[in-house]
Amino acid sequence: MVRRYYRPILSEGEGLPLAGGPFSFARAEVLTRAGSEGFVAAADVPADWRERLTRPRHLLARFTQPLPLVMGIINVTPDSFSDGGRHDAPLAAIAAAHAMQAAGAAIIDVGAESTRPGAPELPVADELAGLAPLWAGLAGLPVSIDTRKSPVMAVALDEGAMIVNDVSALGHDSDALALVAARGCPVILMHHQGTPETMQIAPHYDNALLDVFDWLEGRIAAAVAGGIEPDAIIADPGIGFGKGLSHNLALLQGLTLLHGLGVPILLGASRKSLISKLAGEVPVEQRLPGSLALALAGAEAGVQLLRVHDVPETAQALTLWRACHPALA
């Protein structure tokens, strides 16, 4: 049996509402693994897909900022691919987190384990030790914890973190799913292929866009079966995690398909190597223009969260972007 996927073509104020947000869609592209079958009217999209595409994302109601929300990145590691060493001093990390919130970040994503390509796994004790000096200074901020490990998740939630951001989609630690379900907190499930140590060794997909969709759909189903509320889940296609340039581009060009998962979508493309591959060997510290371009591409695709290193610049770009779209301003 041929499975058909429905990728909404977004518009402003025309057709059916997308995910309860400011965009709509009057038609959708029909995709199969054999290719595109053309377009259908939104009203002709099958009921199950139509429901997932139009259902409001209630998780987002807790935030007052306009969509897409900005998530600022704080890595307290010496070896993260982009900002390694910048925030490994606790006072610097705390000051940066407060500055990000003041600049418009709705969430501050804090992590102490590098998941750059080739990075080895960090022992739990070391990860906890890296985070321990931060908690008092982060009190009151909307923090997400970027970790694959249930003991780190537990401590962070005890210290006031509100969201778990797991690059392994709760697959690395066998206790993680039950912990998140018991705590009732939102969770970000990110697609990956392999581990950070191995993920960039010849990644392969039959169809990157549809393979990632199917994988995330399966992880969402597993999370719900394990007791996590559907409205507590966010999906991330995992740009750069076990993907070559062609795979990343297929995901970016087809992002609107992911709204069919029925959950908010997070895009994390800030300073990623695909910018260098497209723009000509641009070092990490010079990838702001490319990062902003990718953030705005995500906004145009209706993603609800953007995970970025450069919060003030991204917030400014989004303000101007909204001003150019009267329905979104």
Short mmCIF file of C-alpha atoms in Angstrom, two decimals:
data_model
loop_
_atom_site.label_atom_id
_atom_site.label_comp_id
_atom_site.label_asym_id
_atom_site.label_seq_id
_atom_site.Cartn_x
_atom_site.Cartn_y
_atom_site.Cartn_z
CA MET A 1 0.00 0.00 0.00
CA VAL A 2 1.36 3.41 -1.00
CA ARG A 3 1.57 5.86 1.85
CA ARG A 4 0.77 9.47 0.95
CA TYR A 5 2.11 12.47 2.82
CA TYR A 6 0.56 15.93 2.63
CA ARG A 7 2.87 18.94 2.67
CA PRO A 8 0.88 22.15 3.24
CA ILE A 9 1.60 25.16 1.04
CA LEU A 10 1.44 28.08 3.44
CA SER A 11 -0.39 31.35 2.95
CA GLU A 12 -1.71 34.22 5.06
CA GLY A 13 -5.43 34.16 5.77
CA GLU A 14 -6.41 31.77 2.99
CA GLY A 15 -7.71 28.23 3.51
CA LEU A 16 -7.49 26.23 6.71
CA PRO A 17 -5.55 27.48 9.77
CA LEU A 18 -2.19 25.82 10.31
CA ALA A 19 -1.54 24.55 13.84
CA GLY A 20 -3.65 27.31 15.39
CA GLY A 21 -1.01 29.86 14.34
CA PRO A 22 -0.94 32.81 11.97
CA PHE A 23 -0.46 30.82 8.76
CA SER A 24 -3.06 29.00 6.69
CA PHE A 25 -2.98 26.59 3.78
CA ALA A 26 -5.39 26.32 0.88
CA ARG A 27 -3.65 23.37 -0.77
CA ALA A 28 -1.11 20.67 -0.07
CA GLU A 29 1.42 18.76 -2.11
CA VAL A 30 0.88 15.01 -2.14
CA LEU A 31 4.17 13.14 -1.66
CA THR A 32 4.96 9.45 -1.91
CA ARG A 33 8.28 7.63 -1.96
CA ALA A 34 7.95 7.54 -5.74
CA GLY A 35 7.78 11.33 -5.90
CA SER A 36 5.17 14.10 -6.00
CA GLU A 37 1.62 13.35 -7.12
CA GLY A 38 0.72 17.02 -7.48
CA PHE A 39 -1.50 19.19 -5.31
CA VAL A 40 -4.91 18.93 -3.69
CA ALA A 41 -7.17 21.49 -2.03
CA ALA A 42 -6.87 21.69 1.74
CA ALA A 43 -10.44 20.46 2.07
CA ASP A 44 -9.47 17.30 0.18
CA VAL A 45 -6.60 16.39 2.52
CA PRO A 46 -7.58 13.18 4.38
CA ALA A 47 -9.26 13.83 7.73
CA ASP A 48 -6.45 12.42 9.89
CA TRP A 49 -3.83 14.57 8.19
CA ARG A 50 -6.13 17.59 8.18
CA GLU A 51 -6.70 17.24 11.92
CA ARG A 52 -2.96 17.05 12.66
CA LEU A 53 -2.20 20.02 10.43
CA THR A 54 -4.88 22.28 11.88
CA ARG A 55 -4.93 21.30 15.56
CA PRO A 56 -3.77 24.17 17.84
CA ARG A 57 -0.43 23.62 19.56
CA HIS A 58 -1.62 24.21 23.12
CA LEU A 59 1.89 23.96 24.56
CA LEU A 60 2.71 27.34 23.02
CA ALA A 61 -0.07 29.14 24.91
CA ARG A 62 2.18 29.43 27.98
CA PHE A 63 4.48 31.84 26.12
CA THR A 64 3.65 35.49 25.57
CA GLN A 65 6.13 36.13 22.75
CA PRO A 66 4.97 36.01 19.12
CA LEU A 67 5.80 32.98 16.99
CA PRO A 68 8.28 31.71 16.16
CA LEU A 69 9.72 31.64 19.65
CA VAL A 70 13.47 32.14 20.03
CA MET A 71 15.45 29.62 22.09
CA GLY A 72 18.88 30.87 23.10
CA ILE A 73 21.78 28.41 23.39
CA ILE A 74 24.07 28.27 26.43
CA ASN A 75 26.73 25.53 26.18
CA VAL A 76 28.89 25.26 29.31
CA THR A 77 31.46 23.09 27.56
CA PRO A 78 34.96 23.82 26.29
CA ASP A 79 34.43 21.90 23.04
CA SER A 80 31.00 22.69 21.56
CA PHE A 81 31.30 23.23 17.83
CA SER A 82 30.25 26.90 17.88
CA ASP A 83 30.57 28.49 21.30
CA GLY A 84 32.89 26.06 23.10
CA GLY A 85 34.69 27.83 25.93
CA ARG A 86 32.64 31.01 25.69
CA HIS A 87 30.28 30.10 28.54
CA ASP A 88 32.22 27.50 30.52
CA ALA A 89 32.82 30.05 33.29
CA PRO A 90 29.60 29.97 35.37
CA LEU A 91 29.28 33.74 35.79
CA ALA A 92 29.71 34.24 32.04
CA ALA A 93 27.05 31.62 31.28
CA ILE A 94 24.59 33.13 33.76
CA ALA A 95 25.15 36.65 32.44
CA ALA A 96 24.70 35.43 28.86
CA ALA A 97 21.45 33.67 29.75
CA HIS A 98 19.98 36.82 31.31
CA ALA A 99 21.11 38.88 28.34
CA MET A 100 19.43 36.44 25.96
CA GLN A 101 16.14 36.69 27.83
CA ALA A 102 16.35 40.48 27.80
CA ALA A 103 16.99 40.36 24.05
CA GLY A 104 13.86 38.34 23.37
CA ALA A 105 14.58 34.66 24.03
CA ALA A 106 11.49 32.81 25.25
CA ILE A 107 13.58 29.81 26.37
CA ILE A 108 17.23 29.40 27.41
CA ASP A 109 18.60 26.00 26.39
CA VAL A 110 21.40 24.98 28.76
CA GLY A 111 23.70 22.02 28.17
CA ALA A 112 26.97 20.69 29.54
CA GLU A 113 27.73 17.89 27.06
CA SER A 114 28.95 18.61 23.56
CA THR A 115 27.10 16.70 20.84
CA ARG A 116 29.20 18.04 17.97
CA PRO A 117 30.24 15.48 15.35
CA GLY A 118 32.85 13.15 16.84
CA ALA A 119 32.27 14.21 20.44
CA PRO A 120 32.69 11.42 23.03
CA GLU A 121 30.01 10.82 25.64
CA LEU A 122 30.48 12.77 28.87
CA PRO A 123 30.09 10.92 32.18
CA VAL A 124 26.97 11.84 34.14
CA ALA A 125 29.01 13.13 37.08
CA ASP A 126 30.96 15.51 34.83
CA GLU A 127 27.79 16.77 33.17
CA LEU A 128 26.16 17.43 36.54
CA ALA A 129 29.30 19.15 37.80
CA GLY A 130 29.31 21.48 34.81
CA LEU A 131 25.72 22.52 35.45
CA ALA A 132 25.76 22.74 39.26
CA PRO A 133 27.24 26.28 39.51
CA LEU A 134 24.54 27.67 37.22
CA TRP A 135 21.26 26.83 38.89
CA ALA A 136 21.11 29.60 41.46
CA GLY A 137 21.91 32.24 38.84
CA LEU A 138 19.37 30.84 36.38
CA ALA A 139 16.50 30.81 38.89
CA GLY A 140 13.41 32.40 37.42
CA LEU A 141 14.52 32.05 33.81
CA PRO A 142 12.60 29.81 31.37
CA VAL A 143 15.23 27.09 31.04
CA SER A 144 15.32 23.91 28.99
CA ILE A 145 17.92 21.26 29.74
CA ASP A 146 19.86 19.89 26.78
CA THR A 147 20.81 16.36 27.83
CA ARG A 148 20.42 12.68 26.92
CA LYS A 149 20.68 11.40 30.48
CA SER A 150 17.85 10.87 32.96
CA PRO A 151 19.90 11.74 36.10
CA VAL A 152 20.77 15.11 34.55
CA MET A 153 17.16 15.65 33.50
CA ALA A 154 15.99 14.93 37.05
CA VAL A 155 18.39 17.36 38.69
CA ALA A 156 17.67 20.09 36.15
CA LEU A 157 13.92 19.75 36.60
CA ASP A 158 14.37 19.86 40.37
CA GLU A 159 16.35 23.08 39.89
CA GLY A 160 13.59 24.73 37.86
CA ALA A 161 14.10 23.69 34.24
CA MET A 162 10.78 23.54 32.41
CA ILE A 163 11.60 21.55 29.25
CA VAL A 164 13.79 18.56 28.41
CA ASN A 165 15.62 18.84 25.09
CA ASP A 166 16.98 15.40 24.15
CA VAL A 167 19.00 14.99 20.95
CA SER A 168 18.41 11.24 21.19
CA ALA A 169 14.60 11.63 21.37
CA LEU A 170 14.56 9.73 24.70
CA GLY A 171 16.37 6.80 23.10
CA HIS A 172 19.81 7.05 24.69
CA ASP A 173 18.83 6.44 28.32
CA SER A 174 16.29 3.70 29.00
CA ASP A 175 14.95 5.59 32.03
CA ALA A 176 14.47 8.93 30.31
CA LEU A 177 11.00 8.38 28.85
CA ALA A 178 9.50 7.25 32.15
CA LEU A 179 11.12 10.17 33.96
CA VAL A 180 9.71 12.75 31.55
CA ALA A 181 6.29 11.12 31.69
CA ALA A 182 6.31 11.13 35.50
CA ARG A 183 7.39 14.78 35.66
CA GLY A 184 4.79 15.89 33.12
CA CYS A 185 7.18 18.35 31.50
CA PRO A 186 7.41 19.22 27.80
CA VAL A 187 10.05 17.37 25.80
CA ILE A 188 11.83 18.05 22.51
CA LEU A 189 12.38 14.90 20.45
CA MET A 190 15.15 15.36 17.90
CA HIS A 191 15.85 13.17 14.91
CA HIS A 192 19.36 11.78 14.66
CA GLN A 193 21.14 9.00 12.83
CA GLY A 194 23.86 7.36 14.89
CA THR A 195 25.55 8.94 17.90
CA PRO A 196 27.64 12.12 18.01
CA GLU A 197 30.74 9.94 17.72
CA THR A 198 29.52 8.28 14.52
CA MET A 199 26.69 10.33 13.04
CA GLN A 200 28.65 12.01 10.24
CA ILE A 201 30.26 8.81 8.98
CA ALA A 202 28.46 8.28 5.65
CA PRO A 203 24.86 9.06 6.71
CA HIS A 204 22.32 7.48 4.35
CA TYR A 205 18.59 7.89 3.68
CA ASP A 206 16.25 6.49 1.06
CA ASN A 207 14.31 9.76 1.21
CA ALA A 208 15.60 12.16 3.86
CA LEU A 209 12.39 14.15 4.28
CA LEU A 210 10.05 11.17 4.49
CA ASP A 211 12.49 9.04 6.49
CA VAL A 212 12.83 11.79 9.12
CA PHE A 213 9.06 12.28 9.22
CA ASP A 214 8.46 8.56 9.74
CA TRP A 215 11.15 8.33 12.44
CA LEU A 216 9.79 11.31 14.38
CA GLU A 217 6.26 9.97 14.03
CA GLY A 218 7.45 6.72 15.58
CA ARG A 219 9.22 8.46 18.46
CA ILE A 220 6.15 10.59 19.17
CA ALA A 221 4.02 7.45 19.25
CA ALA A 222 6.49 5.77 21.62
CA ALA A 223 6.50 8.80 23.89
CA VAL A 224 2.70 8.90 24.04
CA ALA A 225 2.54 5.15 24.66
CA GLY A 226 4.99 5.69 27.54
CA GLY A 227 2.72 8.22 29.23
CA ILE A 228 3.84 11.57 27.81
CA GLU A 229 0.95 13.84 26.87
CA PRO A 230 0.72 14.57 23.13
CA ASP A 231 0.47 18.29 23.87
CA ALA A 232 3.81 18.14 25.73
CA ILE A 233 5.87 17.09 22.70
CA ILE A 234 7.97 19.21 20.32
CA ALA A 235 9.70 17.71 17.26
CA ASP A 236 13.09 18.72 15.84
CA PRO A 237 14.30 17.40 12.45
CA GLY A 238 17.90 17.47 13.72
CA ILE A 239 19.70 19.52 11.08
CA GLY A 240 23.29 18.30 10.96
CA PHE A 241 22.78 15.25 13.17
CA GLY A 242 23.63 12.31 10.95
CA LYS A 243 22.96 14.21 7.73
CA GLY A 244 24.93 15.38 4.72
CA LEU A 245 24.28 18.59 2.82
CA SER A 246 21.68 17.06 0.49
CA HIS A 247 19.78 15.60 3.44
CA ASN A 248 19.77 18.93 5.30
CA LEU A 249 18.55 20.77 2.20
CA ALA A 250 15.78 18.24 1.61
CA LEU A 251 14.55 18.85 5.16
CA LEU A 252 14.77 22.63 4.91
CA GLN A 253 12.97 22.66 1.56
CA GLY A 254 10.24 20.35 2.84
CA LEU A 255 9.87 21.66 6.41
CA THR A 256 6.13 22.30 6.16
CA LEU A 257 5.54 18.54 5.90
CA LEU A 258 6.58 18.18 9.54
CA HIS A 259 3.45 20.06 10.67
CA GLY A 260 1.71 16.80 9.82
CA LEU A 261 3.26 15.34 12.99
CA GLY A 262 0.66 17.32 14.93
CA VAL A 263 3.16 18.92 17.35
CA PRO A 264 5.20 22.15 17.42
CA ILE A 265 8.34 22.12 15.27
CA LEU A 266 11.76 23.36 16.41
CA LEU A 267 14.47 24.26 13.90
CA GLY A 268 18.08 24.32 15.08
CA ALA A 269 20.28 25.38 12.15
CA SER A 270 22.26 28.16 13.80
CA ARG A 271 25.93 28.26 12.74
CA LYS A 272 25.72 24.71 11.35
CA SER A 273 28.30 23.48 8.85
CA LEU A 274 25.80 23.49 5.98
CA ILE A 275 26.25 27.29 5.94
CA SER A 276 29.94 26.84 5.22
CA LYS A 277 29.25 24.18 2.62
CA LEU A 278 26.85 26.47 0.76
CA ALA A 279 28.62 29.81 1.27
CA GLY A 280 32.23 28.74 0.79
CA GLU A 281 34.18 27.60 3.86
CA VAL A 282 32.84 30.20 6.27
CA PRO A 283 34.32 29.81 9.78
CA VAL A 284 31.87 29.34 12.63
CA GLU A 285 32.26 32.86 13.98
CA GLN A 286 31.29 34.34 10.57
CA ARG A 287 28.08 32.36 10.03
CA LEU A 288 25.61 34.91 11.40
CA PRO A 289 24.23 35.93 7.97
CA GLY A 290 23.62 32.32 7.04
CA SER A 291 22.09 31.59 10.43
CA LEU A 292 19.64 34.47 10.01
CA ALA A 293 18.73 33.29 6.51
CA LEU A 294 17.96 29.82 7.82
CA ALA A 295 15.99 31.21 10.76
CA LEU A 296 13.82 33.27 8.40
CA ALA A 297 13.37 30.25 6.12
CA GLY A 298 12.10 28.38 9.17
CA ALA A 299 9.77 31.24 10.04
CA GLU A 300 8.39 31.22 6.49
CA ALA A 301 7.75 27.49 6.90
CA GLY A 302 5.72 28.12 10.07
CA VAL A 303 8.09 26.47 12.56
CA GLN A 304 7.20 27.52 16.08
CA LEU A 305 10.65 27.55 17.72
CA LEU A 306 14.09 28.60 16.52
CA ARG A 307 17.13 27.43 18.50
CA VAL A 308 19.90 29.99 17.96
CA HIS A 309 23.21 31.25 19.27
CA ASP A 310 22.65 34.87 18.23
CA VAL A 311 19.50 35.95 20.06
CA PRO A 312 19.49 39.76 19.60
CA GLU A 313 20.19 39.49 15.87
CA THR A 314 17.58 36.78 15.35
CA ALA A 315 14.96 38.67 17.35
CA GLN A 316 15.61 41.80 15.30
CA ALA A 317 15.37 39.88 12.03
CA LEU A 318 12.06 38.34 13.11
CA THR A 319 10.67 41.75 14.10
CA LEU A 320 11.39 43.05 10.61
CA TRP A 321 10.06 39.85 9.03
CA ARG A 322 6.77 40.19 10.91
CA ALA A 323 6.49 43.83 9.89
CA CYS A 324 6.68 42.73 6.25
CA HIS A 325 3.76 40.32 6.81
CA PRO A 326 0.71 42.34 7.92
CA ALA A 327 -1.14 39.21 9.05
CA LEU A 328 1.74 38.34 11.38
CA ALA A 329 2.62 41.78 12.78
#
